[in-house]
């Protein structure tokens, strides 16, 4: 798929800039070919477009210096976290410098009493939770990959816990970041709420590095619940599984996780994670609270499942069993590969209002069958958000065309249902073409106005998120 | 207190614009003196600065037309909801047209299954909840006043439920709004989450009408809980009351409301709301959930209170008793008036990290005593947010100076503790002077960049929120 440049300016001469960056960072600035390729798109199906160089800053001051140099020479900057984004966010369609924050890994502070912590952007979500465990605290946002916190800010990430704990937008108290002009901004305080001015924090969350580079994040933390119980349950079809999720939310049961896997996804997980689940639509659920509260929630959920013809509930209260279950769920994307070895996994997601979820998933399954694709469906159905992963032979023109048509219909379907083209993967390069349809001319023009005001040189991750002017 | 103009341009001639507005709106456009005065600041202690005219649009199209006319002639627009803001948000320091949205009162849709609704900005929070009651749903954000939903978007309002349900930022799914250029933007879909582009919704929430006028709001709703129980409890001092709130949050009890009143506030409420509470520091609390869950929460809260030397817990499980209690809490601001008849109530708020709350409230009480003021303290202490209401003789220069000094120290104290100068009242005119100290040069310059890009003519609520360039 061709990627069109965000603007038409000629690629600047990079020589002087690269010399300055090299003088500053020494071996932490490189034009090494394999490192460049590692920093371009890998897991997404966007064509890989490596940057011209990769920089590895170790401090906010180094980020400032990199940005000032790139700004002076008009060189694109592509912020890079763990490289686990799905929609081509880390490609370098106009070349430039990939700024890899993975060496900024300090957990600066944990404030137990305030349930918050301060981290650098290169800390990954698993590293943070490992560090927090002894304190009885955790950070809930859990995309499938072990993404970096900085990257998760960029894509407004969420995951299986979002139904209870919200997304990145709800779990970041403030940011420190470097603007395209090299100025450092702190977007908020450590107060739990504030009405002091524009919400700069939320403006940067989900902006995919197009407005600046995050150098420090203050996150909300949560206490590890007293009691957790998890389990799974089979359903005759995806509609009844979705309906169980919908009714659970509507009836106010504070379910912590409710994840759908369709029969094809279960099949993949059985092979990849060595499980022996029945290969039918399945909900994985988790309840959190006090001992009594968890039992009460589970009982009420059980009644809903029974009313919809669901199968027996299999419990996994022991931490080990629970972890196995949720690891399988987190590995669902990787599990897709085993269903068609050699094929490319084309992961995408949409999100619709809860009342339209069952209809949307059913229509999508029908479309998969009618298009003749092999594809899995899994999703955070308590949010109305689901993933579809077609497995594609990238050498077959016909199959590629069929998949493109399918993905297009999927987005159209979500938008017709008052939903969004991306619940949690972001826009990157791959979904820019849907931005205008989803948001309308005036909103896109407003996004452009903001982008151009903050980044007049268009150096921050150009070619992403905001569609080109026609 | 003098209010300085945001910029220095001369006041334009309004004649032609007013003729066009009058032709369009007929009697719904007025320069009537008493209506103009009603639309300037009333409850805040900012000097009243009436607009030159008031417009009462009844549709989004009329808002568009008003904005286009004002934009053409460079006339300031001051969005007006219910007029209940505290920090001078509705004053017209540069004159202009107050755009009163109180006739835009349609509840456009309620989507029971999706737990959302669509309303026009003039609907007040009480009107909405009245409408929703039969459906078993409610909208939780409850500032003291019966504010309009549009105004609550403007100030990023919150209230007693925020500890459990969040603030306006967490309970708005999307907005329709009119930009200063007259374009209509829809900021999001009805999906519960999205990562499709810049978070325009959050950019406008809390922007106090400086970026546009909201014409439609899609709100998250919540089911009325199965069981609610509320009560109150006395404490030997504000520190132990604060500590009870802090320990409750830290131990993960999902308390729905936890409100502090100091002895002076309790005294006011006793008189105003005809209660007979002991005049000592007091927590009002509410638990929500299932029957069992509520009991369990209350038991654990009781243990915390006992450990801190708190008094016996008085329950109010009957809906009538509960309403009486919470009405008294919501009327706390009005109750201040009875403590010093004829004095002006100067309401303000700050918010600090939870771990600093007790220290901040204690230091503030000490300052009240040492400054010789009569002032109440009440607050949403589960969020670290509290209100201080000095009662001021506006004719005494000495007292005014003393209050200004006190308020200044209050904000300094909150900022030193990594807090914010406003937890929920906003900035308006009165707290602009603290914006630079709280956010720093680069963040304020970024806010200015955004404001100037979206509103280059500075017609939207000029003189508010963003501090003047020095």
Coordinates of N, CA, C and O in Angstrom, one line a residue, chain B residues 317-434:
Chain B
X317 N -30.6 5.9 56.0 CA -30.8 5.0 54.9 C -32.1 5.3 54.2 O -32.1 5.1 53.0
X318 N -33.0 5.9 54.9 CA -34.3 6.3 54.2 C -34.0 7.4 53.2 O -33.2 8.3 53.5
X319 N -34.6 7.3 52.0 CA -34.3 8.3 51.0 C -34.5 9.7 51.4 O -33.8 10.6 51.1
X320 N -35.6 9.9 52.2 CA -35.9 11.2 52.7 C -34.8 11.9 53.6 O -34.4 13.0 53.4
X321 N -34.3 11.1 54.5 CA -33.3 11.5 55.4 C -32.0 11.8 54.6 O -31.3 12.8 54.8
X322 N -31.7 10.9 53.7 CA -30.5 11.1 52.8 C -30.6 12.4 52.0 O -29.7 13.2 52.0
X323 N -31.8 12.6 51.4 CA -31.9 13.8 50.6 C -31.8 15.1 51.5 O -31.2 16.1 51.0
X324 N -32.3 15.0 52.7 CA -32.2 16.2 53.6 C -30.7 16.5 53.9 O -30.3 17.6 53.8
X325 N -30.0 15.4 54.1 CA -28.5 15.6 54.4 C -27.8 16.2 53.2 O -27.0 17.1 53.3
X326 N -28.0 15.6 52.0 CA -27.3 16.0 50.9 C -27.8 17.4 50.3 O -27.0 18.1 49.8
X327 N -29.0 17.7 50.6 CA -29.5 19.0 50.2 C -28.7 20.1 51.1 O -28.3 21.1 50.6
X328 N -28.6 19.7 52.4 CA -27.9 20.6 53.3 C -26.4 20.8 52.8 O -25.9 21.9 52.7
X329 N -25.8 19.7 52.3 CA -24.4 19.8 51.8 C -24.4 20.6 50.6 O -23.5 21.5 50.4
X330 N -25.3 20.4 49.7 CA -25.3 21.2 48.4 C -25.6 22.7 48.7 O -25.2 23.6 47.9
X331 N -26.4 23.0 49.8 CA -26.7 24.3 50.1 C -25.6 25.0 51.0 O -25.8 26.1 51.5
X332 N -24.5 24.3 51.2 CA -23.5 24.8 52.1 C -23.0 26.2 51.8 O -22.8 27.0 52.7
X333 N -22.9 26.4 50.5 CA -22.4 27.8 50.1 C -23.4 28.8 50.5 O -23.0 29.9 51.1
X334 N -24.7 28.6 50.3 CA -25.7 29.5 50.6 C -25.8 29.7 52.2 O -26.1 30.8 52.7
X335 N -25.5 28.6 52.8 CA -25.6 28.6 54.3 C -24.5 29.5 54.9 O -24.7 30.0 56.0
X336 N -23.5 29.8 54.1 CA -22.4 30.7 54.7 C -23.0 32.1 55.0 O -22.5 32.7 55.9
X337 N -23.9 32.5 54.1 CA -24.4 33.8 54.3 C -25.0 34.1 55.7 O -24.9 35.2 56.2
X338 N -25.6 33.1 56.3 CA -26.2 33.3 57.6 C -25.2 33.5 58.7 O -25.6 34.0 59.7
X339 N -24.0 33.2 58.4 CA -23.0 33.3 59.5 C -22.6 34.8 59.7 O -22.0 35.1 60.7
X340 N -22.7 35.6 58.6 CA -22.4 37.0 58.8 C -23.3 37.8 57.8 O -22.8 38.1 56.7
X341 N -24.5 38.0 58.2 CA -25.4 38.7 57.3 C -24.9 40.0 56.7 O -24.2 40.7 57.4
X342 N -25.1 40.2 55.4 CA -24.6 41.4 54.8 C -23.2 41.3 54.2 O -22.8 42.1 53.4
X343 N -22.5 40.3 54.6 CA -21.1 40.1 54.1 C -21.2 39.4 52.7 O -22.1 38.7 52.4
X344 N -20.1 39.5 52.0 CA -20.0 38.8 50.7 C -19.3 37.5 50.9 O -18.3 37.4 51.6
X345 N -19.9 36.4 50.3 CA -19.3 35.1 50.4 C -18.2 35.0 49.2 O -18.6 35.1 48.1
X346 N -17.0 34.8 49.6 CA -15.9 34.7 48.6 C -15.5 33.3 48.5 O -14.7 32.8 49.2
X347 N -16.2 32.6 47.5 CA -16.0 31.1 47.4 C -14.8 30.8 46.5 O -14.6 31.4 45.4
X348 N -13.9 30.0 47.0 CA -12.8 29.5 46.2 C -12.5 28.1 46.5 O -13.0 27.5 47.5
X349 N -11.6 27.5 45.7 CA -11.2 26.1 46.0 C -9.8 25.8 45.5 O -9.3 26.5 44.6
X350 N -9.2 24.9 46.1 CA -7.9 24.3 45.7 C -7.9 22.8 45.8 O -8.9 22.3 46.4
X351 N -7.0 22.2 45.2 CA -6.9 20.7 45.2 C -5.4 20.3 45.4 O -4.6 20.8 44.6
X352 N -5.2 19.4 46.3 CA -3.8 18.9 46.5 C -3.8 17.4 46.5 O -4.8 16.7 46.6
X353 N -2.6 16.8 46.3 CA -2.5 15.3 46.5 C -3.0 14.9 47.8 O -2.9 15.6 48.8
X354 N -3.7 13.7 47.8 CA -4.4 13.3 49.0 C -3.4 13.3 50.3 O -3.9 13.6 51.4
X355 N -2.2 12.9 50.1 CA -1.2 12.8 51.2 C -1.0 14.1 51.9 O -0.5 14.2 53.0
X356 N -1.3 15.2 51.2 CA -1.0 16.6 51.7 C -2.3 17.2 52.2 O -2.3 18.4 52.7
X357 N -3.4 16.6 52.1 CA -4.7 17.2 52.3 C -4.9 17.7 53.8 O -5.2 18.9 54.0
X358 N -4.6 16.8 54.7 CA -4.9 17.2 56.1 C -4.0 18.4 56.5 O -4.5 19.3 57.1
X359 N -2.7 18.3 56.1 CA -1.8 19.4 56.4 C -2.2 20.7 55.7 O -2.2 21.8 56.3
X360 N -2.8 20.6 54.5 CA -3.2 21.8 53.8 C -4.4 22.4 54.5 O -4.5 23.7 54.6
X361 N -5.4 21.6 54.9 CA -6.6 22.1 55.5 C -6.2 22.7 56.9 O -6.7 23.8 57.2
X362 N -5.4 22.0 57.6 CA -5.0 22.5 58.9 C -4.3 23.9 58.8 O -4.6 24.8 59.6
X363 N -3.4 24.0 57.9 CA -2.6 25.2 57.7 C -3.6 26.3 57.3 O -3.4 27.5 57.7
X364 N -4.6 26.0 56.5 CA -5.6 27.0 56.1 C -6.4 27.4 57.3 O -6.7 28.6 57.4
X365 N -6.8 26.5 58.1 CA -7.6 26.9 59.3 C -6.8 27.8 60.2 O -7.3 28.8 60.7
X366 N -5.5 27.5 60.3 CA -4.6 28.3 61.2 C -4.5 29.7 60.6 O -4.6 30.7 61.3
X367 N -4.4 29.8 59.2 CA -4.3 31.1 58.6 C -5.6 31.9 58.7 O -5.5 33.1 58.9
X368 N -6.7 31.2 58.7 CA -8.0 31.9 58.9 C -8.0 32.6 60.3 O -8.4 33.7 60.4
X369 N -7.6 31.8 61.3 CA -7.6 32.3 62.6 C -6.6 33.5 62.7 O -6.9 34.6 63.2
X370 N -5.4 33.3 62.2 CA -4.4 34.3 62.4 C -4.7 35.6 61.6 O -4.3 36.7 62.0
X371 N -5.4 35.4 60.5 CA -5.8 36.6 59.7 C -7.0 37.2 60.3 O -7.4 38.4 59.9
X372 N -7.7 36.6 61.2 CA -8.9 37.1 61.8 C -10.1 37.1 60.9 O -10.9 38.0 61.0
X373 N -10.2 36.1 60.1 CA -11.3 36.0 59.2 C -12.4 35.1 59.7 O -12.2 34.3 60.6
X374 N -13.6 35.4 59.2 CA -14.7 34.4 59.4 C -14.8 33.6 58.1 O -15.0 34.2 57.0
X375 N -14.6 32.3 58.1 CA -14.5 31.6 56.9 C -14.9 30.1 57.1 O -14.6 29.6 58.2
X376 N -15.6 29.5 56.2 CA -15.9 28.1 56.3 C -15.0 27.3 55.4 O -14.5 27.7 54.4
X377 N -14.9 26.0 55.8 CA -14.2 25.0 54.9 C -15.1 23.8 54.7 O -15.7 23.3 55.6
X378 N -15.2 23.5 53.4 CA -16.0 22.3 53.1 C -15.4 21.7 51.9 O -14.8 22.4 51.1
X379 N -15.5 20.4 51.7 CA -14.7 19.9 50.5 C -15.0 18.5 50.2 O -15.4 17.7 51.0
X380 N -14.6 18.2 49.0 CA -14.7 16.9 48.4 C -13.3 16.2 48.7 O -12.4 16.1 47.9
X381 N -13.2 15.8 50.0 CA -11.9 15.4 50.5 C -11.3 14.1 49.9 O -10.1 13.9 50.0
X382 N -12.2 13.3 49.4 CA -11.7 12.1 48.7 C -10.9 12.4 47.5 O -10.1 11.6 47.0
X383 N -11.1 13.6 46.9 CA -10.3 14.0 45.8 C -9.1 14.9 46.2 O -8.3 15.4 45.3
X384 N -9.0 15.3 47.5 CA -8.0 16.2 47.9 C -8.4 17.7 47.6 O -7.6 18.6 47.6
X385 N -9.7 17.9 47.4 CA -10.2 19.2 46.9 C -11.1 19.8 48.0 O -11.9 19.1 48.6
X386 N -10.8 21.0 48.4 CA -11.6 21.7 49.4 C -11.9 23.1 49.0 O -11.1 23.8 48.3
X387 N -13.0 23.6 49.5 CA -13.5 24.9 49.3 C -13.3 25.7 50.6 O -13.5 25.2 51.7
X388 N -12.9 27.0 50.4 CA -12.9 27.9 51.5 C -13.7 29.1 51.2 O -13.7 29.6 50.0
X389 N -14.6 29.5 52.1 CA -15.5 30.6 51.8 C -15.3 31.7 52.9 O -16.0 31.6 54.0
X390 N -14.4 32.6 52.7 CA -14.4 33.8 53.7 C -15.6 34.7 53.5 O -16.1 34.8 52.4
X391 N -16.1 35.2 54.6 CA -17.2 36.1 54.6 C -16.7 37.5 54.8 O -16.1 37.8 55.8
X392 N -16.9 38.4 53.8 CA -16.1 39.6 53.7 C -17.0 40.8 53.7 O -18.0 40.9 52.9
X393 N -16.6 41.8 54.5 CA -17.3 43.1 54.5 C -16.6 43.9 53.3 O -15.5 44.4 53.4
X394 N -17.3 44.0 52.2 CA -16.8 44.5 51.0 C -16.5 46.0 51.1 O -15.8 46.6 50.3
X395 N -17.0 46.7 52.1 CA -16.8 48.1 52.3 C -15.5 48.4 53.1 O -15.1 49.5 53.3
X396 N -14.9 47.3 53.7 CA -13.7 47.5 54.5 C -12.5 47.2 53.7 O -12.2 46.1 53.3
X397 N -11.7 48.3 53.3 CA -10.5 48.1 52.6 C -9.5 47.2 53.3 O -8.9 46.3 52.6
X398 N -9.4 47.3 54.6 CA -8.5 46.5 55.4 C -8.9 45.0 55.3 O -8.0 44.2 55.1
X399 N -10.2 44.8 55.4 CA -10.6 43.4 55.3 C -10.4 42.8 53.9 O -10.0 41.6 53.8
X400 N -10.7 43.6 52.9 CA -10.4 43.1 51.5 C -9.0 42.8 51.3 O -8.7 41.7 50.7
X401 N -8.1 43.6 51.8 CA -6.7 43.4 51.7 C -6.3 42.1 52.4 O -5.5 41.3 51.9
X402 N -6.9 41.9 53.6 CA -6.6 40.7 54.4 C -7.0 39.5 53.7 O -6.3 38.5 53.6
X403 N -8.2 39.5 53.1 CA -8.7 38.4 52.3 C -7.9 38.1 51.1 O -7.6 36.9 50.8
X404 N -7.5 39.1 50.4 CA -6.6 38.9 49.2 C -5.3 38.2 49.6 O -4.9 37.3 48.9
X405 N -4.8 38.7 50.7 CA -3.5 38.0 51.2 C -3.8 36.6 51.5 O -3.0 35.7 51.2
X406 N -4.9 36.3 52.2 CA -5.2 35.0 52.6 C -5.4 34.1 51.4 O -4.9 32.9 51.4
X407 N -6.2 34.5 50.4 CA -6.4 33.7 49.2 C -5.1 33.4 48.5 O -4.9 32.3 47.9
X408 N -4.3 34.4 48.5 CA -3.0 34.3 47.8 C -2.2 33.2 48.5 O -1.6 32.3 47.9
X409 N -2.2 33.2 49.8 CA -1.4 32.2 50.6 C -2.0 30.8 50.4 O -1.3 29.8 50.3
X410 N -3.3 30.8 50.3 CA -4.0 29.5 50.1 C -3.6 28.8 48.8 O -3.2 27.6 48.7
X411 N -3.5 29.6 47.7 CA -3.1 29.1 46.4 C -1.6 28.7 46.5 O -1.2 27.6 46.0
X412 N -0.8 29.6 47.1 CA 0.6 29.2 47.2 C 0.8 27.9 47.9 O 1.7 27.1 47.5
X413 N 0.1 27.7 49.0 CA 0.2 26.5 49.8 C -0.2 25.3 48.9 O 0.5 24.3 49.0
X414 N -1.3 25.4 48.1 CA -1.7 24.3 47.3 C -0.6 24.0 46.2 O -0.3 22.8 46.0
X415 N -0.1 25.0 45.6 CA 0.9 24.8 44.6 C 2.2 24.2 45.2 O 2.8 23.4 44.6
X416 N 2.6 24.7 46.4 CA 3.8 24.1 47.0 C 3.7 22.6 47.3 O 4.6 21.9 47.3
X417 N 2.4 22.2 47.5 CA 2.1 20.8 47.8 C 1.9 20.0 46.5 O 1.2 19.0 46.5
X418 N 2.3 20.5 45.3 CA 2.1 19.9 44.0 C 0.6 19.8 43.7 O 0.2 18.9 43.0
X419 N -0.2 20.8 44.1 CA -1.6 20.8 43.8 C -1.9 21.8 42.7 O -1.0 22.3 42.0
X420 N -3.2 22.2 42.7 CA -3.6 23.1 41.7 C -4.4 24.3 42.3 O -5.0 24.1 43.3
X421 N -4.4 25.4 41.6 CA -5.1 26.6 42.2 C -6.6 26.5 42.1 O -7.3 27.3 42.7
X422 N -7.1 25.5 41.3 CA -8.5 25.3 41.2 C -8.9 23.9 40.9 O -8.5 23.4 39.9
X423 N -9.6 23.3 41.8 CA -10.0 21.9 41.7 C -11.2 21.7 40.8 O -11.3 20.8 40.0
X424 N -12.1 22.7 40.9 CA -13.4 22.6 40.1 C -14.1 23.9 39.8 O -15.1 23.9 39.0
X425 N -13.6 25.0 40.3 CA -14.3 26.3 40.0 C -13.8 26.9 38.7 O -14.5 27.8 38.2
X426 N -12.7 26.6 38.2 CA -12.1 27.2 37.0 C -11.3 28.4 37.4 O -11.0 28.7 38.5
X427 N -10.9 29.1 36.3 CA -10.0 30.2 36.4 C -10.7 31.6 36.2 O -10.5 32.5 37.0
X428 N -11.5 31.7 35.2 CA -12.2 32.9 34.9 C -11.3 34.1 34.9 O -10.3 34.1 34.3
X429 N -11.7 35.2 35.6 CA -10.9 36.3 35.8 C -10.0 36.2 37.0 O -8.9 36.7 37.0
X430 N -10.6 35.6 38.1 CA -10.0 35.8 39.4 C -8.7 35.0 39.6 O -7.9 35.3 40.5
X431 N -8.5 33.9 38.9 CA -7.3 33.1 39.1 C -6.3 33.1 38.0 O -5.4 32.4 38.0
X432 N -6.6 34.0 37.0 CA -5.6 34.2 35.9 C -4.2 34.5 36.4 O -3.2 34.0 35.8
X433 N -4.2 35.2 37.5 CA -2.8 35.6 38.0 C -2.0 34.5 38.5 O -0.8 34.6 38.7
X434 N -2.7 33.3 38.8 CA -1.9 32.1 39.3 C -1.5 31.2 38.2 O -0.8 30.2 38.4

